[in-house]
Each structure stands twice: as structure tokens, then as C-alpha cells.
mmCIF file of C-alpha atoms in Angstrom:
data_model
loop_
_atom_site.group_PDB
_atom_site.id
_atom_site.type_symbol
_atom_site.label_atom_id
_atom_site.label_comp_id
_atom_site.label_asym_id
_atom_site.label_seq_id
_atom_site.Cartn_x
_atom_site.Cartn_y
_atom_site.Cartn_z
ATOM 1 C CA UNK K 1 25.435 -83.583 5.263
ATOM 2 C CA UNK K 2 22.923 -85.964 6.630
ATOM 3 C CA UNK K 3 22.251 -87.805 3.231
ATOM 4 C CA UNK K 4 25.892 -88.036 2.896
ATOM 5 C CA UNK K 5 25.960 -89.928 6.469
ATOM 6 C CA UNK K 6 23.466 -91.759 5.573
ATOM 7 C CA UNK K 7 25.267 -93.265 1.876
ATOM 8 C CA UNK K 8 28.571 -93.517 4.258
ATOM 9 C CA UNK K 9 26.640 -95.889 6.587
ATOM 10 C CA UNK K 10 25.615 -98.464 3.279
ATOM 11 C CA UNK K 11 29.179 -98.463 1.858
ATOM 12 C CA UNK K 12 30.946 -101.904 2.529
ATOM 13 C CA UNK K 13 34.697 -101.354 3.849
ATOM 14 C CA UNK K 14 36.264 -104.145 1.212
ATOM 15 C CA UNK K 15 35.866 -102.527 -2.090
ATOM 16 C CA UNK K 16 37.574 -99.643 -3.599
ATOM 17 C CA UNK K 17 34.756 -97.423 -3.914
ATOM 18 C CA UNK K 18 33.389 -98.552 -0.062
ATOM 19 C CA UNK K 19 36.473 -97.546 1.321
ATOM 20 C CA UNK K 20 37.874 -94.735 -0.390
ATOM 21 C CA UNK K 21 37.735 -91.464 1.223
ATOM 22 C CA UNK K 22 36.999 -88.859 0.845
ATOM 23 C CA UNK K 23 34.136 -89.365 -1.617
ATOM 24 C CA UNK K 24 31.694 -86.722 -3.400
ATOM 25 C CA UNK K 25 29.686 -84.819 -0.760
ATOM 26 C CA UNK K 26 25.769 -84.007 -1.598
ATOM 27 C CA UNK K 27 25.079 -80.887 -3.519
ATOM 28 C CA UNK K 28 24.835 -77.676 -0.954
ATOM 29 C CA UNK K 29 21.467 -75.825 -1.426
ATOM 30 C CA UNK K 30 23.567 -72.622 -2.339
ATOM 31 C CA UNK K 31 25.091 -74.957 -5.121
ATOM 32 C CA UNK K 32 28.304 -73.669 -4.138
ATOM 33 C CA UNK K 33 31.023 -75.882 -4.769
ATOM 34 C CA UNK K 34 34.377 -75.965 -2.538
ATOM 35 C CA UNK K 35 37.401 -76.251 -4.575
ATOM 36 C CA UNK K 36 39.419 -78.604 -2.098
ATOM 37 C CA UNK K 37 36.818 -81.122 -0.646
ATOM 38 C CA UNK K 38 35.965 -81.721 -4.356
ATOM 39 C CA UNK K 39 39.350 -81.757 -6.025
ATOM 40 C CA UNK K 40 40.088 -84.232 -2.751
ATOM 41 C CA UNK K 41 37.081 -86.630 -4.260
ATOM 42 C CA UNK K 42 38.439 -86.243 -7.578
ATOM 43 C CA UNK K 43 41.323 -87.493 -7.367
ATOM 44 C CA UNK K 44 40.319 -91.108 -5.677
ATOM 45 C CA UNK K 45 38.784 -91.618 -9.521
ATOM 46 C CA UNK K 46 42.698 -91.244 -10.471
ATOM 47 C CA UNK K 47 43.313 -95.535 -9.192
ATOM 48 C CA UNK K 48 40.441 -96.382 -10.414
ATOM 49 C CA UNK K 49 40.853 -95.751 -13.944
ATOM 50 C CA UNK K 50 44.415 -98.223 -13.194
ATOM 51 C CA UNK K 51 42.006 -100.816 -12.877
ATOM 52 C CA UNK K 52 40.858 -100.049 -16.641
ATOM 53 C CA UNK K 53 44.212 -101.089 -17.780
ATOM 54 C CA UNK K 54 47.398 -99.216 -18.530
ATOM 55 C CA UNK K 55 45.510 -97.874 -21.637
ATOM 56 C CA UNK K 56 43.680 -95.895 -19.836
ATOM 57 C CA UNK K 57 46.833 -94.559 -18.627
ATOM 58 C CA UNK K 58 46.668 -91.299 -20.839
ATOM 59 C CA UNK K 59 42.978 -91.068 -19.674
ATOM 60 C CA UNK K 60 44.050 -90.689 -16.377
ATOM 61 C CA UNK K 61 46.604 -87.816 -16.664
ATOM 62 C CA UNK K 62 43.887 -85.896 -18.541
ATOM 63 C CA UNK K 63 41.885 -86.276 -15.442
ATOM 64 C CA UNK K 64 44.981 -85.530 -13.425
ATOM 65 C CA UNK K 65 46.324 -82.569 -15.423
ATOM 66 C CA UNK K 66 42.639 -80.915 -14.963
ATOM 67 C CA UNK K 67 43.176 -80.982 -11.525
ATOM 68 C CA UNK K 68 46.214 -79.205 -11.378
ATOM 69 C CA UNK K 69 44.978 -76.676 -13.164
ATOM 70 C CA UNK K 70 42.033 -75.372 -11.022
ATOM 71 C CA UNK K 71 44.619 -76.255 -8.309
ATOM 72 C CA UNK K 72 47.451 -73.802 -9.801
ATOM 73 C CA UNK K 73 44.462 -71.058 -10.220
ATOM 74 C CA UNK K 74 43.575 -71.501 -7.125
ATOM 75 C CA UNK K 75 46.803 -71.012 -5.784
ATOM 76 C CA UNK K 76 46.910 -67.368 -7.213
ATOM 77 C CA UNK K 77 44.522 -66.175 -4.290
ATOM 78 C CA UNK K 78 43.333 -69.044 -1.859
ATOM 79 C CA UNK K 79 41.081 -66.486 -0.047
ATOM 80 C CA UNK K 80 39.291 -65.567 -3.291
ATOM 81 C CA UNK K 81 39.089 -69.014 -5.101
ATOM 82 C CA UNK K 82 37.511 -71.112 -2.660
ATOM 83 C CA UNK K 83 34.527 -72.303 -4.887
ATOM 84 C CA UNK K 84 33.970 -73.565 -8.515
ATOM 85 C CA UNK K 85 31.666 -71.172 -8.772
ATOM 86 C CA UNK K 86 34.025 -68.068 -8.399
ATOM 87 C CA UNK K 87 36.585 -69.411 -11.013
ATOM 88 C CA UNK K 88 33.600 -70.132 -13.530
ATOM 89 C CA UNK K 89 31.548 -66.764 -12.702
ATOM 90 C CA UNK K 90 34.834 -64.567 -12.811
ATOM 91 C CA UNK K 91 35.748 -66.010 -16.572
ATOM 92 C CA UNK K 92 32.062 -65.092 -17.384
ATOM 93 C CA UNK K 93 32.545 -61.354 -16.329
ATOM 94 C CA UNK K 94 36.403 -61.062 -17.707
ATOM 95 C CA UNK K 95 36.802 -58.716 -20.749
ATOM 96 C CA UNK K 96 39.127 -61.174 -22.399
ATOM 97 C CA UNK K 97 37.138 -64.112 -24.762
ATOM 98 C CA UNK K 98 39.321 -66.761 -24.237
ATOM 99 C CA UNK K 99 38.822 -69.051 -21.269
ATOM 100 C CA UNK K 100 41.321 -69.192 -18.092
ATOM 101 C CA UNK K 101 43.609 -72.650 -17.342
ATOM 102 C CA UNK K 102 41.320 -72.787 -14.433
ATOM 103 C CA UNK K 103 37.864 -72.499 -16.192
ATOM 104 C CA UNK K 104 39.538 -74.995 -19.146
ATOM 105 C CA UNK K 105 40.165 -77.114 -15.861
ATOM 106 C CA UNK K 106 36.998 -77.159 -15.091
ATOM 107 C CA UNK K 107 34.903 -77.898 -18.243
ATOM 108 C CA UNK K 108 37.394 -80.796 -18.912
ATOM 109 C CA UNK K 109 37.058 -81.886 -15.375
ATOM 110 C CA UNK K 110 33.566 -82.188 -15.589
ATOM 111 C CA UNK K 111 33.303 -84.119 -19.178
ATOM 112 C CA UNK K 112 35.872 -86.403 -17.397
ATOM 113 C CA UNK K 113 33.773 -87.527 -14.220
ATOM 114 C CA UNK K 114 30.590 -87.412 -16.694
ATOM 115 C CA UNK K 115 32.380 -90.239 -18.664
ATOM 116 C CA UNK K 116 33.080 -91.830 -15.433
ATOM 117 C CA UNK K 117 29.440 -91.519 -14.321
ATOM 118 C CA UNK K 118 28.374 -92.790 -17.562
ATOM 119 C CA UNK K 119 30.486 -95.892 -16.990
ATOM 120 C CA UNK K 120 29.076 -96.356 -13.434
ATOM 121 C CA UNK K 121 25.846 -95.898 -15.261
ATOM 122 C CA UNK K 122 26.626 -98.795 -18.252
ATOM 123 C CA UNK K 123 27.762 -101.671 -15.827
ATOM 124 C CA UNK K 124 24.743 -100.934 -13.340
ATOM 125 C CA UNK K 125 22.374 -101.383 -16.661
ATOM 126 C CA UNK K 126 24.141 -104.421 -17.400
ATOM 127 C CA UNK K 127 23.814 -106.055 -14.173
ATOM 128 C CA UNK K 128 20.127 -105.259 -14.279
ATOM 129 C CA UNK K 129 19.992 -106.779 -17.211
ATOM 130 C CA UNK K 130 21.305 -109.355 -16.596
ATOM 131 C CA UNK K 131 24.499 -108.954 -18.895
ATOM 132 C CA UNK K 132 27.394 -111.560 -18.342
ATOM 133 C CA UNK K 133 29.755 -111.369 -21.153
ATOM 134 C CA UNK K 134 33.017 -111.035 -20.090
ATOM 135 C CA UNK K 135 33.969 -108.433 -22.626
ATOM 136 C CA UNK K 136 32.879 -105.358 -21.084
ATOM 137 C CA UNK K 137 33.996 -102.834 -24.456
ATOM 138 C CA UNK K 138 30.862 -102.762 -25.464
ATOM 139 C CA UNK K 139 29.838 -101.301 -22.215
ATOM 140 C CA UNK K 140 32.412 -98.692 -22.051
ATOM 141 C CA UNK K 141 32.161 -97.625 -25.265
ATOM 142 C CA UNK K 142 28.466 -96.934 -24.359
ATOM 143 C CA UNK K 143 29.663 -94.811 -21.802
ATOM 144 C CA UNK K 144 31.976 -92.781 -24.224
ATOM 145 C CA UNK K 145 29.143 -92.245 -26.417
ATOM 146 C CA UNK K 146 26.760 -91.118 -23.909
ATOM 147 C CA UNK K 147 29.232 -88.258 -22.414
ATOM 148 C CA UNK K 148 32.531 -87.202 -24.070
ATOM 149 C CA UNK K 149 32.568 -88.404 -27.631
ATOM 150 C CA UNK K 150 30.883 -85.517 -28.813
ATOM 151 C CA UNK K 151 33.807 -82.975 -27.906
ATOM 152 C CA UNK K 152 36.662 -85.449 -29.286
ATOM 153 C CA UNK K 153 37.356 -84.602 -33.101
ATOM 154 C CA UNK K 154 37.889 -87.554 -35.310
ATOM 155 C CA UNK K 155 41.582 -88.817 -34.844
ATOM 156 C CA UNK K 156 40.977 -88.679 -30.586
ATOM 157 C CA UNK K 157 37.822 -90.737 -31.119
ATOM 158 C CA UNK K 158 39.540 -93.117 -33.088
ATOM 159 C CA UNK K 159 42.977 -93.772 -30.518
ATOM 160 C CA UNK K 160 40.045 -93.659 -27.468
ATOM 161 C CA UNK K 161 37.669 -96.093 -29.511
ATOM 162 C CA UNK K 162 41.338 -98.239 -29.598
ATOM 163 C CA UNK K 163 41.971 -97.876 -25.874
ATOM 164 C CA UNK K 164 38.522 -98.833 -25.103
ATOM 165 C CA UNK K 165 39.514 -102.386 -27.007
ATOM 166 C CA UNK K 166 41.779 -103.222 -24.774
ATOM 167 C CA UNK K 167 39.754 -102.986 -21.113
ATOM 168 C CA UNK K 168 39.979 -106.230 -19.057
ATOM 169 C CA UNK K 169 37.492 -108.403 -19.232
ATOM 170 C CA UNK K 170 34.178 -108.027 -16.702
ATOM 171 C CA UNK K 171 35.784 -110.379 -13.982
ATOM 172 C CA UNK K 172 38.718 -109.278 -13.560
ATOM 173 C CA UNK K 173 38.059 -105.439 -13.616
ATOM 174 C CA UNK K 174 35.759 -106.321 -10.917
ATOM 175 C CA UNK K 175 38.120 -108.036 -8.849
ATOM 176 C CA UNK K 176 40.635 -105.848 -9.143
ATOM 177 C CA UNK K 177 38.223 -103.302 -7.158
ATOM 178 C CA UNK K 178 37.646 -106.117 -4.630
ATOM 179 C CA UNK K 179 40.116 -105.140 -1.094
ATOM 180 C CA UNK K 180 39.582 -108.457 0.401
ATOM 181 C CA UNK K 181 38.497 -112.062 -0.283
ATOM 182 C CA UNK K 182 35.287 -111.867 1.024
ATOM 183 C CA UNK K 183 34.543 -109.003 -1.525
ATOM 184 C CA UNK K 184 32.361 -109.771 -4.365
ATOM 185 C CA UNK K 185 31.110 -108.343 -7.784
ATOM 186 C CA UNK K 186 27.453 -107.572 -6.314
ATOM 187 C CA UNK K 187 29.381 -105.526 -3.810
ATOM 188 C CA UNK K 188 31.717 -104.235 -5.951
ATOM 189 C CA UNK K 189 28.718 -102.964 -8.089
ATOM 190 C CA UNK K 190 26.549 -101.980 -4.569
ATOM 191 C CA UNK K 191 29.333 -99.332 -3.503
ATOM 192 C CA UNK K 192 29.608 -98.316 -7.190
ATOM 193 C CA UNK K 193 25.617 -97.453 -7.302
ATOM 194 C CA UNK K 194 26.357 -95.607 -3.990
ATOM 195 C CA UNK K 195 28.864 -94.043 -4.880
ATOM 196 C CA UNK K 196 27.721 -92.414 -8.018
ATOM 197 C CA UNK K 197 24.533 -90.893 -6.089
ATOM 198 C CA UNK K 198 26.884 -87.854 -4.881
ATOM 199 C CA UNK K 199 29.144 -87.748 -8.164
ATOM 200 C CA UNK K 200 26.386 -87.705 -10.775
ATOM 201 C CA UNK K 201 24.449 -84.703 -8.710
ATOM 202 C CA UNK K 202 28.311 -82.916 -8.596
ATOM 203 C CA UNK K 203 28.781 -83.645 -12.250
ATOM 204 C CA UNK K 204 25.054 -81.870 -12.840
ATOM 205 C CA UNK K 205 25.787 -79.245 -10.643
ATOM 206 C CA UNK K 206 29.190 -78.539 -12.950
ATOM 207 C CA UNK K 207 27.059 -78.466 -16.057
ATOM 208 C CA UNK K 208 24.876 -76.231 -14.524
ATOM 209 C CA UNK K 209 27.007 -73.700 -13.373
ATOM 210 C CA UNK K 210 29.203 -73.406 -16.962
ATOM 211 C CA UNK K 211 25.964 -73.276 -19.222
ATOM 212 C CA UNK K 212 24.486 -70.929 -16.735
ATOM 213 C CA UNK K 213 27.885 -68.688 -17.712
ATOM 214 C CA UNK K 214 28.565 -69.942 -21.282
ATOM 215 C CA UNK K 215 30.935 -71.828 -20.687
ATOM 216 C CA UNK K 216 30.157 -75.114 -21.782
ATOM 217 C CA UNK K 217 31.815 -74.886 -25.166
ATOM 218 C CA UNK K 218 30.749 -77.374 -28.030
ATOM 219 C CA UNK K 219 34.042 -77.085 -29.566
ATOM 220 C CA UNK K 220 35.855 -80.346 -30.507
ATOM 221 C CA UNK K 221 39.722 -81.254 -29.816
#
């Protein structure tokens, strides 16, 4: 927990991603993942993909929906599914071929924050580069490509390749992440980088733990 303490004590208090609590805790060294301290992180992605634009509405209750699903499996035996792991290991061992709502949850889940990641990822690259065009499609459509594309058949990677479109432009996403006047994009972006230090290592983790079982299914939708 110390290197968690230690990102906590960097984050500015007057951006959305310096603020928000609670955030993605550092990897355990049993790799065991607790079901409610992350589902609790995930969901503070849930505003944040507002700021996208109300496109990115339907984005958003994918993310959502994924959540209540490990949440509703969970709820079948709170003793027993306390951990990621257990719903993932468990649909390994079942008899049955098809994958559980919870293990579904999970896989999609993951892809989800991986495309957030990846978007993290595209406007830290573009402020080391030096990138200032306003139209920042180019940068989330990077991001798509990098992580989820692959699983998205044809027709979905056509209506998300629309959605993408229609983003706001670079200063005003920014700003809309801003709490306070005093905020600005370089801090924006600082708590971003932060940020993404414990949610890239959970996303990891994730893809880990389902390839380790065979669950991390090429199939498209």
C-alpha cells in the first residue's frame, strides 16, 4: 500500500482524476484481486467517459452493465466471491463450456479499462510530442485500435469509429476535467499519468489471470 500512498501524495485536489476516490490500488503480490475495492475504482471511469461527449453515452453503460454483472455474481455468495480470481478460476474448472455473466463481466470489463488506458496512453504521447491540434479523434481512435477494435465485428467498429467523430475538441475535454480555475491542462494530464500507474498494472493483472484460465476469448461481437 505504500506505493499507493506515495501516488496519493502527487495527485493535485482540482482535477477529476486528483480528486476522485477511490482510485486503482497497486497490484497485491498474491495477484489477488478484491471484487469491491476494484468495482469501487471502476466505476469513477463511469463520469469520465461524460466528459467524452454524450456519444460516448452507450460506451459508458457497457462499462456500467459489466459491473453489474460481476456485482449480481457476486451477490450469489459474498463469502465465496470475494476476488476476481475466484469468479475467473471457478469458470475455468466448471463442466459447462460456456462462460458465466460474471466471467463475461469480467473479460468485457477488462477490454473496457484497457481502452481507457490506451486513451490515457494516446494523450500522454501527444503531449510529449508536442501535439496541439484541437481535434483529438485521431488520438482516440489510436486508442481504439490499440485495445478493443480487435473484438468488435464490422458493423460495431463502424457506429464506434462514428462516435469517436464526434469527441470534443482537446481544450475543452480538458477543461471539463478541470474542478477549479486554477486547474490546468498540464495538471489535468499530471493526475492522468498518475493515475493510470495503478489502472494499467490492474488491467495487466486481468489479462493475466483470464489467459492463464482461457478465458480471454478472441471472438468478435
Amino acid at each position: 500500500m505504500a506505493e499507493h500512498q506515495a501516488l496519493e501524495g502527487q495527485f493535485s485536489t482540482i482535477t477529476y482524476f486528483g480528486s476522485c476516490k477511490p482510485k486503482f490500488e497497486p497490484v497485491k503480490e498474491d495477484q489477488q484481486l478484491e471484487i469491491m475495492t476494484f468495482l469501487e475504482a471502476s466505476r469513477q471511469i463511469l463520469p469520465f467517459l461524460e466528459t467524452l461527449g454524450k456519444a460516448f453515452v452507450f460506451v459508458k453503460k457497457d462499462v456500467q452493465g459489466n459491473i453489474e454483472k460481476i456485482e449480481k455474481h457476486r451477490a450469489k455468495d459474498p463469502e465465496k466471491y470475494k476476488t476476481i480470481n475466484i469468479i475467473v478460476e471457478e469458470d475455468q474448472s466448471a463442466e459447462k463450456k460456456e462462460m458465466s455473466d460474471g466471467c463475461v463481466g469480467v473479460l468485457w470489463l477488462k477490454r473496457g479499462l484497457d481502452f481507457i488506458h490506451n486513451i490515457f496512453a494516446e494523450l500522454l504521447a501527444d503531449l510529449k510530442n508536442e501535439v496541439t491540434d484541437e481535434n483529438i479523434s485521431p488520438t482516440i481512435g489510436r486508442a481504439y485500435e490499440n485495445s478493443i477494435k480487435k473484438y468488435h465485428g464490422w458493423m460495431t467498429q463502424k457506429v464506434i469509429g462514428g462516435v469517436i467523430k464526434m469527441v470534443p475538441y482537446r481544450k475543452d475535454f480538458l477543461e471539463r476535467l478541470m474542478l477549479e480555475p486554477s486547474a490546468t491542462p498540464e495538471l489535468v494530464l499530471k493526475d492522468i499519468e498518475l493515475y493510470d500507474v495503478n489502472l494499467a498494472a490492474t488491467v495487466k493483472l486481468m489479462d493475466d489471470l483470464l489467459t492463464k484460465n482461457n478465458k480471454n476469448s478472441e471472438e468478435k461481437v
